[in-house]
PDB file of C-alpha atoms in Angstrom:
ATOM      1  CA  MET K   1      67.804  92.880  78.803  1.00 74.00           C
ATOM      2  CA  SER K   2      70.027  95.762  78.035  1.00 90.00           C
ATOM      3  CA  ILE K   3      72.449  98.477  78.990  1.00 94.00           C
ATOM      4  CA  THR K   4      73.137 101.605  76.610  1.00 95.00           C
ATOM      5  CA  LEU K   5      75.646 104.152  76.523  1.00 96.00           C
ATOM      6  CA  THR K   6      74.929 107.626  74.673  1.00 96.00           C
ATOM      7  CA  GLU K   7      77.902 108.599  72.505  1.00 97.00           C
ATOM      8  CA  ALA K   8      79.075 110.991  74.504  1.00 96.00           C
ATOM      9  CA  ALA K   9      79.344 107.972  77.764  1.00 96.00           C
ATOM     10  CA  ALA K  10      81.347 105.413  74.969  1.00 96.00           C
ATOM     11  CA  ARG K  11      83.851 108.474  73.836  1.00 96.00           C
ATOM     12  CA  ARG K  12      84.458 109.297  77.307  1.00 95.00           C
ATOM     13  CA  VAL K  13      85.189 105.205  78.559  1.00 96.00           C
ATOM     14  CA  ALA K  14      86.838 104.998  75.461  1.00 96.00           C
ATOM     15  CA  GLU K  15      89.533 107.821  76.463  1.00 95.00           C
ATOM     16  CA  PHE K  16      90.105 106.553  79.970  1.00 94.00           C
ATOM     17  CA  LEU K  17      90.569 102.930  78.719  1.00 95.00           C
ATOM     18  CA  ALA K  18      93.369 104.655  76.202  1.00 95.00           C
ATOM     19  CA  ASN K  19      94.620 106.500  78.987  1.00 95.00           C
ATOM     20  CA  ARG K  20      94.676 103.577  81.226  1.00 94.00           C
ATOM     21  CA  GLY K  21      96.362 101.606  78.495  1.00 93.00           C
ATOM     22  CA  LYS K  22      94.683  98.098  79.028  1.00 94.00           C
ATOM     23  CA  GLY K  23      90.720  96.552  79.705  1.00 93.00           C
ATOM     24  CA  ILE K  24      88.030  95.436  77.851  1.00 94.00           C
ATOM     25  CA  GLY K  25      85.483  97.816  79.021  1.00 95.00           C
ATOM     26  CA  ILE K  26      83.759  99.392  81.833  1.00 96.00           C
ATOM     27  CA  ARG K  27      81.831  97.040  84.510  1.00 97.00           C
ATOM     28  CA  LEU K  28      78.429  98.556  85.880  1.00 96.00           C
ATOM     29  CA  GLY K  29      77.174  97.316  88.815  1.00 94.00           C
ATOM     30  CA  VAL K  30      74.948  98.154  92.247  1.00 91.00           C
ATOM     31  CA  LYS K  31      76.341  98.285  95.646  1.00 89.00           C
ATOM     32  CA  THR K  32      74.003  98.624  99.097  1.00 84.00           C
ATOM     33  CA  THR K  33      74.531 101.787 100.421  1.00 76.00           C
ATOM     34  CA  GLY K  34      73.213 105.413 101.569  1.00 61.00           C
ATOM     35  CA  CYS K  35      69.852 106.650 102.082  1.00 64.00           C
ATOM     36  CA  SER K  36      67.867 105.242  99.900  1.00 59.00           C
ATOM     37  CA  GLY K  37      69.661 101.432  99.668  1.00 78.00           C
ATOM     38  CA  MET K  38      72.040 101.506  96.531  1.00 81.00           C
ATOM     39  CA  ALA K  39      74.689 103.206  94.497  1.00 85.00           C
ATOM     40  CA  TYR K  40      75.986 102.386  91.222  1.00 87.00           C
ATOM     41  CA  VAL K  41      79.272 100.993  90.765  1.00 92.00           C
ATOM     42  CA  LEU K  42      81.718 101.932  88.043  1.00 93.00           C
ATOM     43  CA  GLU K  43      84.840 100.473  87.420  1.00 95.00           C
ATOM     44  CA  PHE K  44      87.433  99.249  84.736  1.00 95.00           C
ATOM     45  CA  ALA K  45      86.688  95.646  83.227  1.00 95.00           C
ATOM     46  CA  ASP K  46      89.492  93.692  82.409  1.00 95.00           C
ATOM     47  CA  GLU K  47      87.511  90.433  81.552  1.00 94.00           C
ATOM     48  CA  ALA K  48      84.392  89.242  81.734  1.00 94.00           C
ATOM     49  CA  GLY K  49      83.052  86.180  84.067  1.00 93.00           C
ATOM     50  CA  PRO K  50      81.119  83.547  82.927  1.00 95.00           C
ATOM     51  CA  ASP K  51      77.989  84.492  84.121  1.00 95.00           C
ATOM     52  CA  ASP K  52      78.331  87.831  83.323  1.00 96.00           C
ATOM     53  CA  GLN K  53      76.248  89.727  80.546  1.00 96.00           C
ATOM     54  CA  VAL K  54      78.118  92.347  77.883  1.00 96.00           C
ATOM     55  CA  PHE K  55      76.315  94.582  76.666  1.00 96.00           C
ATOM     56  CA  GLU K  56      78.088  96.897  73.657  1.00 95.00           C
ATOM     57  CA  ALA K  57      77.501 100.540  72.425  1.00 94.00           C
ATOM     58  CA  HIS K  58      79.367 102.636  70.080  1.00 95.00           C
ATOM     59  CA  GLY K  59      82.156 100.152  70.229  1.00 94.00           C
ATOM     60  CA  VAL K  60      82.683  99.937  74.006  1.00 96.00           C
ATOM     61  CA  LYS K  61      81.416  97.120  76.408  1.00 96.00           C
ATOM     62  CA  VAL K  62      79.782  97.248  79.508  1.00 97.00           C
ATOM     63  CA  ILE K  63      79.714  94.169  81.779  1.00 97.00           C
ATOM     64  CA  VAL K  64      77.182  93.649  84.106  1.00 96.00           C
ATOM     65  CA  ASP K  65      77.078  90.646  87.036  1.00 95.00           C
ATOM     66  CA  PRO K  66      73.460  88.965  87.109  1.00 94.00           C
ATOM     67  CA  ARG K  67      72.634  90.043  90.474  1.00 93.00           C
ATOM     68  CA  SER K  68      73.397  93.894  89.420  1.00 93.00           C
ATOM     69  CA  LEU K  69      71.607  93.141  86.104  1.00 93.00           C
ATOM     70  CA  VAL K  70      67.946  92.997  87.508  1.00 91.00           C
ATOM     71  CA  TYR K  71      68.065  96.271  89.166  1.00 89.00           C
ATOM     72  CA  LEU K  72      70.211  97.567  85.728  1.00 93.00           C
ATOM     73  CA  ASP K  73      67.981  96.584  83.357  1.00 93.00           C
ATOM     74  CA  GLY K  74      67.216  99.291  80.916  1.00 94.00           C
ATOM     75  CA  THR K  75      69.493 101.655  82.101  1.00 94.00           C
ATOM     76  CA  GLU K  76      71.059 104.386  80.060  1.00 95.00           C
ATOM     77  CA  VAL K  77      74.311 105.578  80.630  1.00 95.00           C
ATOM     78  CA  ASP K  78      75.273 109.046  79.929  1.00 95.00           C
ATOM     79  CA  TYR K  79      78.552 111.517  80.191  1.00 95.00           C
ATOM     80  CA  THR K  80      77.306 115.090  81.168  1.00 92.00           C
ATOM     81  CA  ARG K  81      78.806 118.296  81.724  1.00 88.00           C
ATOM     82  CA  GLU K  82      76.974 121.197  83.590  1.00 85.00           C
ATOM     83  CA  GLY K  83      78.769 124.091  84.050  1.00 84.00           C
ATOM     84  CA  LEU K  84      82.346 123.447  85.968  1.00 84.00           C
ATOM     85  CA  ASN K  85      80.798 119.818  87.030  1.00 87.00           C
ATOM     86  CA  GLU K  86      80.848 116.620  84.627  1.00 89.00           C
ATOM     87  CA  GLY K  87      80.601 113.177  85.098  1.00 91.00           C
ATOM     88  CA  PHE K  88      78.364 109.784  84.267  1.00 92.00           C
ATOM     89  CA  LYS K  89      74.702 110.023  84.806  1.00 91.00           C
ATOM     90  CA  PHE K  90      72.639 106.942  84.884  1.00 90.00           C
ATOM     91  CA  ASN K  91      68.889 107.334  83.399  1.00 90.00           C
ATOM     92  CA  ASN K  92      67.428 103.945  85.037  1.00 86.00           C
ATOM     93  CA  PRO K  93      63.825 103.097  84.498  1.00 87.00           C
ATOM     94  CA  ASN K  94      63.607 100.987  87.365  1.00 78.00           C
ATOM     95  CA  VAL K  95      64.504 103.634  90.424  1.00 78.00           C
ATOM     96  CA  LYS K  96      61.671 104.496  92.221  1.00 68.00           C
ATOM     97  CA  ASP K  97      63.093 107.252  94.737  1.00 64.00           C
ATOM     98  CA  THR K  98      66.347 108.754  95.217  1.00 68.00           C
ATOM     99  CA  CYS K  99      67.783 110.444  98.164  1.00 60.00           C
ATOM    100  CA  GLY K 100      67.976 113.935  98.950  1.00 56.00           C
ATOM    101  CA  CYS K 101      71.875 114.010  98.445  1.00 54.00           C
ATOM    102  CA  GLY K 102      71.205 111.565  94.819  1.00 54.00           C
ATOM    103  CA  GLU K 103      74.096 109.412  95.531  1.00 61.00           C
ATOM    104  CA  SER K 104      71.867 106.669  96.256  1.00 58.00           C
ATOM    105  CA  PHE K 105      68.478 105.162  94.909  1.00 63.00           C
ATOM    106  CA  SER K 106      65.441 102.551  95.489  1.00 67.00           C
ATOM    107  CA  VAL K 107      63.663 100.272  93.144  1.00 71.00           C
TER     108      VAL K 107
END
């Protein structure tokens, strides 16, 4: 099982953490919502729970709870800029379908 960050994503997370002044990394998860059933949740992590899986890429920790890991295994998190838009992009090999607005997915 693995979750990876591209160098661009790791650099951006490190910048966010430095500006925030605390945190051990980011927490990546999923929640039930949207047209297709699931959506990504990305937030700062101040600690890891005893059942959490911790992955590290380019010096940045990604913490994932066991329930979410089933849906996220193999995911690569990237940070992209396209025109005036920028943000995190999730390259998840488990996704079978996405909704038209791109906010949710199903596996």
